[in-house]
Coordinates of C-alpha atoms in Angstrom, one line a residue:
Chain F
X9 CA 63.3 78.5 65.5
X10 CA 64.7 80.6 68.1
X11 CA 67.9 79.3 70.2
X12 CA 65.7 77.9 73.0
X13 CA 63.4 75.6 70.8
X14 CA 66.5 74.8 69.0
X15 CA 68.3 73.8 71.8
X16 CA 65.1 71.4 73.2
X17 CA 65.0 69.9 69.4
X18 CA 69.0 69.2 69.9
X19 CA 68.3 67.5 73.8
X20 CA 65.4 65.6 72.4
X21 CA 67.9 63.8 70.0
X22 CA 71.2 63.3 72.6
X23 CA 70.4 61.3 75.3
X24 CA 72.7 63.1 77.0
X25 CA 72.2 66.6 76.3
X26 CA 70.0 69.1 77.9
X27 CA 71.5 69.6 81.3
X28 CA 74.4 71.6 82.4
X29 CA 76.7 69.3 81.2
X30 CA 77.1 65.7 79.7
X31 CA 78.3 62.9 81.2
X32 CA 80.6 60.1 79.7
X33 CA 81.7 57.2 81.9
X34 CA 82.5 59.6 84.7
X35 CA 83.6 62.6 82.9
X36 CA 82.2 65.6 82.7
X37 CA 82.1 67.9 79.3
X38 CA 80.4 71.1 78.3
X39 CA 81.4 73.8 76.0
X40 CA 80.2 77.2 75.1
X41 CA 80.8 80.0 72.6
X42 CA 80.9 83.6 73.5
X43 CA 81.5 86.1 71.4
X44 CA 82.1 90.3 71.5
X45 CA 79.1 91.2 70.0
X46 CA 76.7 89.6 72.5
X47 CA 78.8 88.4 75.0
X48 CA 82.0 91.6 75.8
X49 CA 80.6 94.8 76.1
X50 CA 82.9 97.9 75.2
X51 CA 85.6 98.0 77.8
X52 CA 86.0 93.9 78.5
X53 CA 90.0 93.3 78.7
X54 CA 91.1 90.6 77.2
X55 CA 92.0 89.2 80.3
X56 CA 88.1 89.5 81.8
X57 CA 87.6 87.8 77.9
X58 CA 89.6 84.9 78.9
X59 CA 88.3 84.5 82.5
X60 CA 84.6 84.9 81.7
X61 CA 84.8 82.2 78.6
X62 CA 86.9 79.4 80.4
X63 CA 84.6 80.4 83.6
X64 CA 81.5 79.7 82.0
X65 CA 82.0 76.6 81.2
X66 CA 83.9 75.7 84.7
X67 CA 80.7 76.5 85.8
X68 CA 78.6 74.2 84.3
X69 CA 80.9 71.7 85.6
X70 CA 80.2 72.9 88.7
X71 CA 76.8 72.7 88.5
X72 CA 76.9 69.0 87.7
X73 CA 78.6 68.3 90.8
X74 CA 81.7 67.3 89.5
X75 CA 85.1 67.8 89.9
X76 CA 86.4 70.6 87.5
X77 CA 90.0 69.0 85.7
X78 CA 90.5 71.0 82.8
X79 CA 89.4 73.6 80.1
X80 CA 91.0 74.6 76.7
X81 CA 89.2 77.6 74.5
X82 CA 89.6 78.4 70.8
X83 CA 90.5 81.8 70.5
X84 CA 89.4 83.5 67.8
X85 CA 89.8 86.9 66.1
X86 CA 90.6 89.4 63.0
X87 CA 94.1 89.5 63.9
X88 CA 96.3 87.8 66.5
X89 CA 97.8 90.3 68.9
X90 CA 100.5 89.3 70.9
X91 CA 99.3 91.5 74.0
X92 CA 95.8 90.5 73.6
X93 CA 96.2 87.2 73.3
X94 CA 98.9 86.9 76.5
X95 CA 96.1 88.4 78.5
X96 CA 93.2 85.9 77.4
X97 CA 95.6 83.0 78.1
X98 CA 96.5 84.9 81.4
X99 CA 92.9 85.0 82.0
X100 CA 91.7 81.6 81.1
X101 CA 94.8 80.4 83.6
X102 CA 93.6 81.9 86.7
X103 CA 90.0 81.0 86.0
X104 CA 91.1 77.8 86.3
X105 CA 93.8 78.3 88.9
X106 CA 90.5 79.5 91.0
X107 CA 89.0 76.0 90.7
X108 CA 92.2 74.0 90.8
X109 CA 91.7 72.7 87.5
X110 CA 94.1 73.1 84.4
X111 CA 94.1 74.9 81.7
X112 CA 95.7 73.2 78.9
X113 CA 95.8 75.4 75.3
X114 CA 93.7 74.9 72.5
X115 CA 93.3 76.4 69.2
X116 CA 93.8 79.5 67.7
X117 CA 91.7 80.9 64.5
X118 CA 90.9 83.9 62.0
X119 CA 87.2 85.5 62.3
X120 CA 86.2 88.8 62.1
X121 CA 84.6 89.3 65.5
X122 CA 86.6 88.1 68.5
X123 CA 85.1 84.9 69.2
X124 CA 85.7 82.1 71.9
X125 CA 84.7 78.2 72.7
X126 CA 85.8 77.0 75.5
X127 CA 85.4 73.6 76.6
X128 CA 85.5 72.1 80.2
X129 CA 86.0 67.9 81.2
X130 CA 85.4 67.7 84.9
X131 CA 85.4 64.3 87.1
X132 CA 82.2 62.7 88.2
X133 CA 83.5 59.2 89.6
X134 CA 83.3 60.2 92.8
X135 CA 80.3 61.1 93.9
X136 CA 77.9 61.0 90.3
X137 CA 76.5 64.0 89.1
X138 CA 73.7 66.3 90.3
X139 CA 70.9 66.6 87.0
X140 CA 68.3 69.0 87.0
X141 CA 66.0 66.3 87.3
X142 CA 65.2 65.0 90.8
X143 CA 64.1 67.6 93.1
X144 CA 61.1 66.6 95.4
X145 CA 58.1 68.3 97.1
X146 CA 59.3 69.4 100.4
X147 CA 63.1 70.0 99.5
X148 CA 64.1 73.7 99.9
X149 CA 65.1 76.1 96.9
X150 CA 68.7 77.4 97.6
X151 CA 71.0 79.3 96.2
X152 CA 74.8 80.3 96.2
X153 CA 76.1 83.6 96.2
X154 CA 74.9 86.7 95.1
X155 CA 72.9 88.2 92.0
X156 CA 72.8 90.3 89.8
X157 CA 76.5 91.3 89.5
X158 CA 76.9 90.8 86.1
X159 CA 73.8 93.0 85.1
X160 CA 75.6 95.3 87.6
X161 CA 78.4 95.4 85.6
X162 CA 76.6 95.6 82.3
X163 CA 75.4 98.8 83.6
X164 CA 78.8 99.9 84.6
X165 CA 80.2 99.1 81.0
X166 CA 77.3 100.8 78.9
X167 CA 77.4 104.1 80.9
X168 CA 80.3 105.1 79.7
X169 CA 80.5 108.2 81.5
X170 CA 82.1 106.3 84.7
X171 CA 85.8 106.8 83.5
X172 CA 88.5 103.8 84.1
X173 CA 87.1 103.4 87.5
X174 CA 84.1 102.3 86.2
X175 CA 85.2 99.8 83.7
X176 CA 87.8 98.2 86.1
X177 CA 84.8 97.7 88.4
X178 CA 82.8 96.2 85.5
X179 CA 85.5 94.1 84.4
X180 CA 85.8 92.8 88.3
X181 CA 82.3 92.0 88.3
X182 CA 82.4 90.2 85.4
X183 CA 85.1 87.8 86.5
X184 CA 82.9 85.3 89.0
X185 CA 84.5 82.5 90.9
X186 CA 82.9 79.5 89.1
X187 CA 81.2 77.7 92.3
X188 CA 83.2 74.3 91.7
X189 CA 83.9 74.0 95.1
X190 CA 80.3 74.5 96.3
X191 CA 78.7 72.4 93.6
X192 CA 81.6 69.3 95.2
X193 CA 80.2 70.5 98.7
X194 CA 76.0 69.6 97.0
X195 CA 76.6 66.9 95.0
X196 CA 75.7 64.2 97.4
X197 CA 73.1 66.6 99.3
X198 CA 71.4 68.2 96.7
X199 CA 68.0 66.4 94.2
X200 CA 68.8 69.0 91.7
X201 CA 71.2 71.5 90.5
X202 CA 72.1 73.8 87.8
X203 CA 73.6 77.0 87.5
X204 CA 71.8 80.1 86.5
X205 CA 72.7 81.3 83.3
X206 CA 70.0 82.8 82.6
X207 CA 68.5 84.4 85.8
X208 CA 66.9 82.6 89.1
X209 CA 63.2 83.2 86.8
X210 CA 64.1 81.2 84.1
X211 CA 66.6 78.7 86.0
X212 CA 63.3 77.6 88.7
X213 CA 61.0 77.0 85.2
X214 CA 63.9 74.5 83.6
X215 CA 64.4 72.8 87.0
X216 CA 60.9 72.6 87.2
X217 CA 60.4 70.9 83.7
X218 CA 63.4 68.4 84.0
X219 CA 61.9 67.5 87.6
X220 CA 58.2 68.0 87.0
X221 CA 57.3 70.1 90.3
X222 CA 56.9 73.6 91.0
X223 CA 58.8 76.6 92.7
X224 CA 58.1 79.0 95.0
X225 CA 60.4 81.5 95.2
X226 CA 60.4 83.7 98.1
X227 CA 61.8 86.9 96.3
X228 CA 63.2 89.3 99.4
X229 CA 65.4 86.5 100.5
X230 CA 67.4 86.5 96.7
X231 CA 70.7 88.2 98.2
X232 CA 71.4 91.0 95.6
X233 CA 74.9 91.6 94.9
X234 CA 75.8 95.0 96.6
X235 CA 76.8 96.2 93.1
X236 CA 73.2 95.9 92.1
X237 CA 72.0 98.8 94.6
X238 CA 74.2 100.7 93.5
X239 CA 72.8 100.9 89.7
X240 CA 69.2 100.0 90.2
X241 CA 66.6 103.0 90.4
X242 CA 64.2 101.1 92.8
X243 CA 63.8 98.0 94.1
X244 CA 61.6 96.8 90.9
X245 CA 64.6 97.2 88.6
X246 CA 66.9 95.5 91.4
X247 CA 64.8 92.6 91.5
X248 CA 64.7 92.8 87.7
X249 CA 68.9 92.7 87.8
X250 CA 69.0 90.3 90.0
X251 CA 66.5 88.0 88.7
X252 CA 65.9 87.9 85.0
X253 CA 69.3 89.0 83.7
X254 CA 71.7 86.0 84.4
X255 CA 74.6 85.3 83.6
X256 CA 75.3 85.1 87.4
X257 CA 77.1 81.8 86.9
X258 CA 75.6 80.6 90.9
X259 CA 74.6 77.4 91.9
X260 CA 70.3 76.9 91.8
X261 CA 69.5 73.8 94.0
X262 CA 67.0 71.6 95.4
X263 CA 68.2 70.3 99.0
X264 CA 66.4 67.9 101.6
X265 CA 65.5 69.9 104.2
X266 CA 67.5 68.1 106.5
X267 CA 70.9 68.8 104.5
X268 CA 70.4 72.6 104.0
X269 CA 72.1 73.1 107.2
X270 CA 75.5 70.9 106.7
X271 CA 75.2 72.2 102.9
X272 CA 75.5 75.4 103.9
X273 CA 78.5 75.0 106.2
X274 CA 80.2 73.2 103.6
X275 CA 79.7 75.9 100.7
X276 CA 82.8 78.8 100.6
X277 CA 80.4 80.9 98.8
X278 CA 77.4 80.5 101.2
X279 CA 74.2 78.8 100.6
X280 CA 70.6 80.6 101.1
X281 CA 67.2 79.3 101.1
X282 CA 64.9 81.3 98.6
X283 CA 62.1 79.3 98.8
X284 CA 61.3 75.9 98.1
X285 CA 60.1 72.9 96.0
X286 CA 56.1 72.4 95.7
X287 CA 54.0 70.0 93.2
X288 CA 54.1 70.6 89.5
X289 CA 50.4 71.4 89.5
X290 CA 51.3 74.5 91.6
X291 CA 53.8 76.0 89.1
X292 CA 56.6 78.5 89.8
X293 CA 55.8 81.4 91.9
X294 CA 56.9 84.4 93.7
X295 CA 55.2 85.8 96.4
X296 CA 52.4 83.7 95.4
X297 CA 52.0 85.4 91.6
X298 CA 53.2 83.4 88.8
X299 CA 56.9 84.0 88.1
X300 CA 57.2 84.6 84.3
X301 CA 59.7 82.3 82.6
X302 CA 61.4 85.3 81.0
X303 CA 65.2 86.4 81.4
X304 CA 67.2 88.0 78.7
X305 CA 67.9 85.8 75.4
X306 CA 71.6 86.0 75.7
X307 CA 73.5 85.3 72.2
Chain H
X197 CA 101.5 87.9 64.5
X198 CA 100.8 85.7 61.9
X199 CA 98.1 82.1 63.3
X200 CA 101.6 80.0 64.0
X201 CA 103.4 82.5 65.4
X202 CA 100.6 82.9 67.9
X203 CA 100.3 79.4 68.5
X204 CA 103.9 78.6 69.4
X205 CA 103.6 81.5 71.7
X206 CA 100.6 80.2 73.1
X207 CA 102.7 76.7 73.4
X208 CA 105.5 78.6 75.3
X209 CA 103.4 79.7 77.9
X210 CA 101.3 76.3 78.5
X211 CA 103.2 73.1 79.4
X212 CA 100.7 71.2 77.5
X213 CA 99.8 72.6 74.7
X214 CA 101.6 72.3 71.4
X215 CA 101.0 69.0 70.2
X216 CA 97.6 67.5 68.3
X217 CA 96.1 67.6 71.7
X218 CA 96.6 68.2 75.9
X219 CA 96.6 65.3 78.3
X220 CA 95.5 65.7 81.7
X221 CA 95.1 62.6 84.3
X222 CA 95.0 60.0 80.8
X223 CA 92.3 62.0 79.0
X224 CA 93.0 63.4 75.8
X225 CA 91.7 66.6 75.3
X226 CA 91.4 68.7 72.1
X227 CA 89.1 71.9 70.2
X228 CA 88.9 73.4 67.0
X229 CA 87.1 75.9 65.4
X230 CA 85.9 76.1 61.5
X231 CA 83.9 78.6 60.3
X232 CA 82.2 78.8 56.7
X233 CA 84.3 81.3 54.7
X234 CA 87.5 79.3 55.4
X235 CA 86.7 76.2 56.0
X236 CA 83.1 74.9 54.5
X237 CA 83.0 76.0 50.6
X238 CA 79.8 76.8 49.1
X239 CA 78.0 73.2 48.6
X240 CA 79.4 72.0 51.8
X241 CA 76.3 70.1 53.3
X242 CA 75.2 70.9 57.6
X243 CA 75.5 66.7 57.7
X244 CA 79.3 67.0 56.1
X245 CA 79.6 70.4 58.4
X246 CA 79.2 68.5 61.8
X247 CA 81.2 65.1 60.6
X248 CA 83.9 67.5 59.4
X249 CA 84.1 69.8 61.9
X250 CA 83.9 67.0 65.2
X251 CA 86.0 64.4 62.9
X252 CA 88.7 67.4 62.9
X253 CA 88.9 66.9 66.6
X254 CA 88.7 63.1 66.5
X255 CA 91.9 63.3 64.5
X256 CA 93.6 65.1 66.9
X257 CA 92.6 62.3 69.8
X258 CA 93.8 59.6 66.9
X259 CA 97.0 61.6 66.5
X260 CA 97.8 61.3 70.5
X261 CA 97.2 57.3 69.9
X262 CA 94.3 57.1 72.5
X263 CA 90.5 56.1 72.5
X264 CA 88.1 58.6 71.6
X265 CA 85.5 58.5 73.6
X266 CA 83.5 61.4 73.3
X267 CA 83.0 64.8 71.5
X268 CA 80.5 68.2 71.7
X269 CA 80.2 71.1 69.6
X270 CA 78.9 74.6 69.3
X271 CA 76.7 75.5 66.6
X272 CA 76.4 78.5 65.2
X273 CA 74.9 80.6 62.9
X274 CA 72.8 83.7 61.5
X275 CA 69.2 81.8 62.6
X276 CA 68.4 78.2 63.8
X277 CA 67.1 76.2 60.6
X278 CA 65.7 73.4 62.1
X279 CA 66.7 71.0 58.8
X280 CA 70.5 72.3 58.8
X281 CA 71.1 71.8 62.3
X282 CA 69.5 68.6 62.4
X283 CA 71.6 67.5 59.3
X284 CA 74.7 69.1 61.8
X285 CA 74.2 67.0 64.7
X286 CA 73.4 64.0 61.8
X287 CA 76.5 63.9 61.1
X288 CA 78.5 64.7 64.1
X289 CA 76.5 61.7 65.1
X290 CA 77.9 59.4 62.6
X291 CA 81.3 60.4 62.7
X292 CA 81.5 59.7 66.5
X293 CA 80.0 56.6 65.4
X294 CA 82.6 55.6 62.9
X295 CA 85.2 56.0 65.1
X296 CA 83.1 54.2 68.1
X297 CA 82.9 57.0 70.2
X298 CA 79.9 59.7 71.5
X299 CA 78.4 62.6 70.5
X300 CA 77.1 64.2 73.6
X301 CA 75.7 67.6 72.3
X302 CA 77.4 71.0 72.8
X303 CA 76.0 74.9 72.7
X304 CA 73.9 77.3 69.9
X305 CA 75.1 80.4 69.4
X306 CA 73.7 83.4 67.0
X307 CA 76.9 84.2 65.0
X308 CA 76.7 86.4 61.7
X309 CA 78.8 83.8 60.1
X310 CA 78.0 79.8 60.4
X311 CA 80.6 78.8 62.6
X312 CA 81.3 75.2 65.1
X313 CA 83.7 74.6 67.8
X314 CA 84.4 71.6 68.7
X315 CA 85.7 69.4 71.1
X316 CA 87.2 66.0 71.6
X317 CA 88.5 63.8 74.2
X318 CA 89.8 60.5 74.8
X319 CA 91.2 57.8 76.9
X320 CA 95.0 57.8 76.9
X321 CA 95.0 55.8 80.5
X322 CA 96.1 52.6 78.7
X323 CA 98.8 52.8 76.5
X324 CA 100.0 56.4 77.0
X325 CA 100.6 58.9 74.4
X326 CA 102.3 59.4 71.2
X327 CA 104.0 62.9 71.0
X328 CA 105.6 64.6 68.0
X329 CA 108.9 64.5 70.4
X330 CA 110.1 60.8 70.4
X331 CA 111.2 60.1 66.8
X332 CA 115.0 58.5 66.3
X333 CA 117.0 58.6 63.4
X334 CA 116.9 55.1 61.5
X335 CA 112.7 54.5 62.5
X336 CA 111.1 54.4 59.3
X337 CA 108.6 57.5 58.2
X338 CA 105.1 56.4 58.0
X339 CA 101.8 57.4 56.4
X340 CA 98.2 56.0 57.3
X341 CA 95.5 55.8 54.2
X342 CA 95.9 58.1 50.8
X343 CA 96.3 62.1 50.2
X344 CA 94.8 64.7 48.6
X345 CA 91.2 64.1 49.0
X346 CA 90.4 67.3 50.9
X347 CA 92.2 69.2 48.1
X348 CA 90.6 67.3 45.7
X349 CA 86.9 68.0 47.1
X350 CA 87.8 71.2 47.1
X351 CA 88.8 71.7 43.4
X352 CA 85.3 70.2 43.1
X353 CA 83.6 72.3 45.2
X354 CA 84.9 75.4 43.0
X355 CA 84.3 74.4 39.7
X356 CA 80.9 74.7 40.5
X357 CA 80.7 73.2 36.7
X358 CA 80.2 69.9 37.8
X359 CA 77.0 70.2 39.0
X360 CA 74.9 67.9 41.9
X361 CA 77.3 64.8 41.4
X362 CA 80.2 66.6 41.5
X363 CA 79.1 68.7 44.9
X364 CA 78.2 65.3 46.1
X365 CA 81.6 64.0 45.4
X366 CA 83.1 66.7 47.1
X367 CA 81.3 66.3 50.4
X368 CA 81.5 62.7 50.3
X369 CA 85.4 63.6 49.9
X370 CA 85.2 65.8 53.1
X371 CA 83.8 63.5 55.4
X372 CA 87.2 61.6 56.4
X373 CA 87.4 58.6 58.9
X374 CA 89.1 59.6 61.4
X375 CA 92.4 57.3 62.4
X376 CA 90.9 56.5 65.6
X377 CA 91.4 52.8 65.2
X378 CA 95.1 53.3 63.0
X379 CA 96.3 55.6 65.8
X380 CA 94.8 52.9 68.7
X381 CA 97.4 50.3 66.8
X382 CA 100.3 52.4 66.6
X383 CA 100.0 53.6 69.8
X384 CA 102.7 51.2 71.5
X385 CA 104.6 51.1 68.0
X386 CA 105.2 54.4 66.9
X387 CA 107.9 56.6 68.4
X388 CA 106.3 60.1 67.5
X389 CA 103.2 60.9 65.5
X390 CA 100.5 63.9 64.3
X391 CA 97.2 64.4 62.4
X392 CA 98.1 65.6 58.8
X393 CA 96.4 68.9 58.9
X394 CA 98.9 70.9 56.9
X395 CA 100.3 68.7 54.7
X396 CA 103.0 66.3 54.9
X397 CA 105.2 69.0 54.2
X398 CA 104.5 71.1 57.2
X399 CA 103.7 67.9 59.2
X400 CA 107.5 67.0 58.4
X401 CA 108.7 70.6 59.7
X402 CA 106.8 69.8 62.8
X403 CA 107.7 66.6 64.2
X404 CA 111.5 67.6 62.9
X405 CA 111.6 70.4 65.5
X406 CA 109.8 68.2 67.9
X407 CA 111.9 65.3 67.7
X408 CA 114.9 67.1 67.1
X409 CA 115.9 64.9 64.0
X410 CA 115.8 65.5 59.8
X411 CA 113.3 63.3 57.6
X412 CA 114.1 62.0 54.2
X413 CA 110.8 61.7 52.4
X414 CA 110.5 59.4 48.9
X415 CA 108.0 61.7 46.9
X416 CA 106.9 58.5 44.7
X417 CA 105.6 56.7 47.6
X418 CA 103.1 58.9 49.1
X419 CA 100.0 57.5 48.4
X420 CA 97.8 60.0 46.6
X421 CA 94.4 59.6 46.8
X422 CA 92.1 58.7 43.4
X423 CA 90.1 61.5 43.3
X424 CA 93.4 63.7 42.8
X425 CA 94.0 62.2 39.6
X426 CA 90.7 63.5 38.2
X427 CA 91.6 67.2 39.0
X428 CA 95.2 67.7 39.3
X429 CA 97.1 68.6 35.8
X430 CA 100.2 66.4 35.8
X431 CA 102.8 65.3 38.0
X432 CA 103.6 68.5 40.0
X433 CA 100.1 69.8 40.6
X434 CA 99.6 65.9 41.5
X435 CA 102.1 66.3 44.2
X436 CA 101.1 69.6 45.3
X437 CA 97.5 68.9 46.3
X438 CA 98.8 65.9 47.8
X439 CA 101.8 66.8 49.7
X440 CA 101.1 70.8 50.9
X441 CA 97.3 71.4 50.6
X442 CA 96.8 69.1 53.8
X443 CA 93.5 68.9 55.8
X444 CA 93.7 65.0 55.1
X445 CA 94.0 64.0 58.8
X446 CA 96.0 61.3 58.1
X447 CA 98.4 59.9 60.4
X448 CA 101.8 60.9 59.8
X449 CA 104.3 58.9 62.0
X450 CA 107.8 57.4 63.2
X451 CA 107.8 53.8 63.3
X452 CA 111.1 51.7 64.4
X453 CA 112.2 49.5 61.8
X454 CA 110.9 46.0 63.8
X455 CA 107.6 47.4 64.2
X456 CA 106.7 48.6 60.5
X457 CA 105.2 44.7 59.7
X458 CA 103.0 44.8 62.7
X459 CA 102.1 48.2 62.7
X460 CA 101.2 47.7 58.9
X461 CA 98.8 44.8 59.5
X462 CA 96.9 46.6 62.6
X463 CA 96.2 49.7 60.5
X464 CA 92.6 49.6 59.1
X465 CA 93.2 52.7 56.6
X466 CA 97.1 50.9 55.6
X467 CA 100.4 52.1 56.7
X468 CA 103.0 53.3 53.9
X469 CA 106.5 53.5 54.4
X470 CA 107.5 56.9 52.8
X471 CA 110.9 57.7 54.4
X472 CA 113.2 57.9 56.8
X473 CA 114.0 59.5 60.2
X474 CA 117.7 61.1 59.4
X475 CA 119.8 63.7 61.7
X476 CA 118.4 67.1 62.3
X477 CA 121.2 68.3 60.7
X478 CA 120.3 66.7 57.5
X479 CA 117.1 68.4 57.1
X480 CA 114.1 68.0 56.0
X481 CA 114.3 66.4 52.6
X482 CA 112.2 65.4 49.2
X483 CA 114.6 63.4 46.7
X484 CA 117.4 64.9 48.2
X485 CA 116.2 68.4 47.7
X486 CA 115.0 70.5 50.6
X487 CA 111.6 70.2 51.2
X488 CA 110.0 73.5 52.0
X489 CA 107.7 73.8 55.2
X490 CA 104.7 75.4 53.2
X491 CA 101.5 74.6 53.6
X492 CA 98.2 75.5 52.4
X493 CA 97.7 78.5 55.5
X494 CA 93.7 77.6 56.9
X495 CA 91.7 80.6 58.3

């Protein structure tokens, strides 16, 4: 069983699992596990470590709609360096500092490759939560942000030839503003949310199963991250980037046409229309060709 | 930097970390990580895996005296057996349920080594918290159920002579209650308190520097569990397993002397009078002799 059947055999069991996040009498939880292998290329400070963990799961938070609180990670590692250990804290703080939530500690533990769980609780009393279920024929597809920047800065780290420069830039790249703020801003305009950990590709074909329509993506309004031109040979590979690698941590949304304007407005990390929501029976499409459900297994 | 080292630096730099769990806005809020080598002998079932590893955290929300309400965890390991990680959620399920909160799903991950993470949290809007800062010299020293059982299991788990009853013994060993209910019913009673992780030795050591007081502990009334008896070799061994091994996740508490009675009627697991809170500068004390902080040190 691969991680993505695995994952649909653990949802069909939890009534509450299977979205970004689950919800428990207005709160918000979700946690995740990264770890160096899969997760921190050569180069990733411990601080970008720290950041990227806590932010991931901020993010799904986020994409629920909800009100990010808190976060606490398990840190995990061969040996316990004092330096290394100050900066993933450091890290995880501002993260959540960026979000105005808190991060509050957690747990420390032995393992040969540095590992991390983080866990985020956000508050949903407010306004409910945004599911990926719920987007209607007619609503337009939008997005937050830009793309591709963490594929930019995979690039960037696996070079190797770029010097310190380079790396700083990766590690900047790497560290994305969890869209908390935007994701408060759609919760009472958009059908359908969730946030694109694995590229806009796969993210249209999960929204598309949890709401039973179809997509059609229009693919030269995706804004690239400016990062992406920079490593992309071509515009096939930048659409690849900015497509099907993920880990872009931005908002994917369905929103009733009449809201996409006041949505907009009200998201700090702007809000573009890349398409929009058709019947099931018309699947997900770009440019009017099917749009594979493919974007890179991330450990 | 040895794991407590790190942690009490990690506790300097976060105003809320440093006891069984953080509290933000009345919710309880706590993560852990075990991972096979250290933490699940060979024989350890995926059903006493998950109840272990989320009843870990459940302890920890016990510990702060509030209502669980909910936990997730990360799974993960080599490949996705879709048997073991059913068994996992089976009994992360069922130790939620014991302690009448919800298991609300969590995150895979491909790990070389089977590894969880998981994550608690709780309601602490009603009666407020119990610390390990509060305790007063003249409340009496309290224990909730009996000791030893992890120890025990895992004496078990290594002969590996015993055969299937005896691994069965041992997991059924592992799988503790949590003191959800217990730490519910001293929450109003109890003037500091902790989950018995490390032993009541180093459990001792920690609400002493907490609390800024000594503890007197009467050796002869901690109750040891039965299972210990079958395994240990007389008296000290008895007392070893029992009192240093830890991973019990009992309840280990202050209680003023008016509200020992009470307290020992609301506890489902029992409530045992084992000592005394004395001055800090009397120590921390077994029969009158010093009782060293050691503990058994978990990866």
């Amino acid at each position: 069983m691969n991680e993505r059947d695995a994952l649909r055999a653990l949802a069909a069991d939890l009534p509450h699992a299977g979205d970004d996040a689950a919800v428990v009498d207005g709160t918000v939880i979700t946690t995740d596990m990264l770890h160096e292998r899969t997760d921190f290329p050569p180069g990733t400070t411990r601080y970008t470590a720290g950041w990227r963990a806590v932010g991931a799961s901020l993010s799904d938070v986020a994409a629920m709609g909800a009100k990010a609180t808190a976060a606490v990670a398990v840190y995990a590692d061969a040996a316990f360096d004092d330096e290394k250990l100050d900066r993933f804290v450091e890290g995880a703080v501002d993260v959540c500092e960026a979000v105005d939530a808190e991060y509050v500690g957690g747990d420390l533990d032995t393992h040969d490759e540095f590992t991390t769980a983080s866990t985020a609780i956000g508050d949903a009393s407010d306004a409910g939560v945004v599911t990926r279920a719920g987007a209607r024929p007619g609503d337009a597809l939008c997005v937050t942000g830009e793309w591709g920047r963490s594929a930019a800065a995979l690039r960037l780290f696996e070079r190797g030839d770029g010097g310190d420069d380079a790396v700083e830039r990766a590690n900047g790249l790497f560290r994305f503003t969890p869209r908390v703020a935007d994701g408060l801003a759609l919760a009472d305009r958009a059908t359908a949310m969730m946030d694109s950990s694995d590229g806009i590709a796969r993210s249209l074909h999960q929204l598309a199963e949890a709401s039973e329509v179809g997509f059609e993506l229009d693919p030269d309004r995706l804004p690239v991250h400016p990062a992406v031109d920079a490593v992309a040979e071509g515009p096939a590979e930048r659409f690849e980037l900015a497509a099907h690698f993920g880990e872009d941590f931005e908002l994917v949304c369905a929103v009733p046409e009449e809201a996409v304007e006041p949505a907009r407005e009200a998201c700090p990390a702007g809000l573009t229309r890349v398409g929009r929501v058709v019947d099931a029976a018309d699947g997900v499409t770009a440019d009017g060709d099917p749009l594979p459900d493919r974007g890179y297994t991330h450990g």
